[in-house]
Amino acid sequence: MADYRPQHLDTKWQQQWTSGGVFEVDIDPSRPKFYCLEMFAYPSGHAHVGHVRNYIIGDVMARMKRMRGFNVLHPFGWDAFGLPAENAAIKTGTHPETSTLGNIAHMKGQLQRLGISYAWAREIATCLPEYYKFNQWIFLKMYERGLAYRRRSSVNWCPSCKTVLANEQVIDGACWRCGSIVVARDLEQWFFRITQYADELLEGLEALPGWPEKVVVMQRNWIGRSEGARVKFQLVGEPRAAAARSTAGGGTAHVEVFTTRIDTIYGANFIVLSPEHPLVEQFAAGASDLSARAQAFRSQDREARMAGKEGFDTGRQALNPFTGQPVPIWVGNFVLAEYGTGAVMGVPGHDQRDFEFAKAYNLPITIVVQPEDAPMSSATLTEAHEGAGRLVNSGEYDGLSWTEANRRMTRAAAERGIGEGTVQYRLKDWGISRQRYWGTPIPIIYCEKDGVVPAPYEQLPVELPRVDTFTGLGDSPLAQVPEFVNVTCPRCGGPARRETDTMDTFVDSSWYFLRFTDPTNVEIPFDPAAAAYWMPVDFYSGGVEHAILHLLYSRFFTRVLGDVGLVTFDEPFKRLLTQGMVLKNGAVMSKSKGNVVDPDDMLQKYGADALRLYVMFVAPPEKEIEWSDAGLEGSFRFLFRVWRLVDHWAETIGGDGIPACDDETCTESERTLRRKTHDTIRRVTTDIEERVHLNTAVSSLMELVNALYAFSETTRHGAPTRAEPPIGRVERPQTIAALREAIDALVAMIAPFAPHTAEELWLMLGHTEGLTFAPWPLFDPEVARADEIVVPVQVNGKVRARLTVAAGLSEDELRERALADPVVRTHTDGKAIRKVVVANGTLVSVVVS
RNA sequence: GCGGAAGUGGCGGAACGGCAGACGCGCUAGCCUCAGGAGCUAGUUGGGGAAACUCAGUGGGGGUUCGAAUCCCCCCUUCCGCACCA
């Protein structure tokens, strides 16, 4: 018997694939395309089994689709900018570029040793000028369209990473990367106006049936659209001077609130401002301790603000525009400055937060919406009534339903010029400035005379200067490189300074999937024709941790690039799979926990195919899995079992001149084998292509192997065992034909999972063309059709008998046979048969009493 | 608190509303072996029975249905996301 030496096969076939360039692709309009993509990797140094699982999932899809005749684009690249490399440089002195390129080389080797079928000619790394040049190009396009803008703003500052974080990068008030508590800081920042696309991004979610519902919901919540109204409350007794300023700017004579419940406005007994609200300082001009108290709130961190509602009365009042009554204006630490108008109307009867605030500070509570079944009184109220009802204490609106009142009052506010219906989003503009070195320089120049001047396109890329010492101290590292900072203004030729911040690395990953369609273009990010052919990505897989950040930004960029004229579609990812994590000892693998499973160790022991197969078989791709050495060994045993099977039969059934299958002359067991073969083809095909249930695809293949062993037992050649020599040679043409059909199909369908072993077995069977583009086995429903079926018979819902009958028996015959069955009769005798249901010819259900 | 997903043998997991537990791991027995931690064959949800068969069974409780792991309602548990968004 030929030895099964998987490590040897790995090397052999990987060399063949690489030297033949078989995974490289070109545009071919004559064939259907399939763009298969796994989220590219941050080059941390070592890929562990958790990362690798994702690449294997994609590889199974890609290899299967190739065999199905698709022109498959399956590229890979590196999300190569980022903090860890720079932090390592501060610690060890190794330049980020050196460590990053070294890590890429190592990880690329790991992926190649797994036999992942990437088109490596299209490899990209975002830290290379050829790539980030187009981050800058896109930035300039956005700047021209007003989609990139600069403003001073309070930003999330991570004191440990010494940089600004996007809202998306703040988790529970802490830095997403290092966990330090984030503090507020005022800085000039560049922003992308993603909010301009809020509605489009929200509506686009409806057109993503191929996305997990979970991710769609997360994005919908993140965008957080709410319909409501802005309403102005006139300030009472605002000094003339301040009121006058309102026309000149800087001061105002009213306070504007945002509410989704204008129907409750007759119950608005107070106003609460956020501590950051401009009116606070305006009021403080007359009463200076206000300023200090507001400042105390402002300096509270998120945690403290969440801990409890606190507030104070400013002593000022505003007129409720509907009741005409004055209400006090308070400042509350729980009111968010950045949402709505930064001021809310307090309706304690119908908003739980306002209720708690009113109880704490003894503010009056008015009920203005009464539920119809159980009327409440403000004296006995224990919590706010936030639900439905009819209006009371609301003047001319009394008696209206809350929804109707909402409509009418919004209209009335608009007519009176005191408010308007409006839509608010939770989504905020995307702050992209980072005070770090290892990222894309923002292509902006500040000229004393001309102000903000974009770098001219012909000067791109604005290259990242070489910096050799990393201290991690001070502001942007680029600010410390005079030859980078000092430039001449492209407009006037005078002295100017470059922007020294770099871009958030999420910019890099927001369009890399487009770059893969045309990775070497030096003029523009990519050729629109290439994108038109390859996009959208048909199958995209990666971790669910990117459900909001990366996937939302990418959808935003795709729309922007559509406006720029580079693409003609809105949604970049047609089907999204969020793969589960790989756990070891119940925990996510990490260096610090010391529970990392290194794929290279597994390759050495069992070869790439056993690892690939195991990871696919152990659970559905979306589920998290617990790593098991025993399971891996099981997969190895299975492959060895396949190897023995093929080796055992190769001489008999291999090569040319094998007769075609012919059901007319088949024995029963040959028919059974053929049926199993085609049933397996059907199941494996839909499991991979439609359901992406890769684990059940593997188990179907295992069943086919078991069937082949059972079939082998019935022949003179016997089952494949290591020890026993065959009893005799099989010469019967139909046996050979059925075996050939089954084993060819088996080897072909195993190929996406275990490509190295499959290629070798394919060769052993006498095929001269490789498996990469071998046609996927064709399902023949005629062959798969059963002659006999087993029909269970239920009596009162319990299975009492199983009838083996010819397929296609009529319902009447089935009914008759079922009722005649002796076991069924023991349960029906002496009882009245109420009903007999024959369910689509495959089950009989008898009801007796 | 809100939203989402899930709860099935010793374990990982299968089951268009139609035979619960496919497939694998583990375990048991037999065969083969100098030996085997290799391989082949068989068995493996629990209770009763020599067996045929039978009773119970998919987190708990109700319901719809001839028929529910699957659909509906209530509850419990776990995981994930969001969390003063007015």
Coordinates of N, CA and C in Angstrom, one line a residue, chain A residues 42 102 174 188 240-241 266 375 475 503 749 784 843:
Chain A
Y42 N -4.5 41.7 10.5 CA -3.5 42.5 11.1 C -2.3 41.7 11.3
G102 N 8.2 41.8 8.5 CA 8.7 40.5 9.0 C 7.5 39.7 9.4
A174 N -14.3 52.9 27.9 CA -12.9 52.6 27.9 C -12.4 52.4 26.5
E188 N -8.4 70.0 17.4 CA -8.8 70.1 16.0 C -8.7 68.8 15.4
R240 N -31.8 92.2 28.3 CA -31.8 92.8 27.0 C -30.5 92.5 26.3
A241 N -29.4 92.7 27.0 CA -28.1 92.6 26.4 C -27.9 91.2 25.8
Y266 N -47.5 69.2 27.4 CA -48.3 69.9 28.4 C -47.8 69.4 29.8
P375 N -56.6 54.3 34.7 CA -56.2 55.7 34.9 C -55.3 55.9 36.1
D475 N 3.1 65.0 21.3 CA 2.0 65.0 20.4 C 2.4 64.0 19.3
M503 N -4.2 58.9 9.6 CA -5.6 58.5 9.6 C -5.9 57.2 10.4
M749 N -15.3 15.8 -4.1 CA -16.0 16.6 -3.1 C -15.2 16.8 -1.9
A784 N -30.7 9.0 -7.9 CA -30.9 9.2 -6.5 C -32.2 8.7 -6.0
L843 N -45.5 9.1 5.1 CA -45.8 8.8 6.5 C -47.3 8.6 6.6

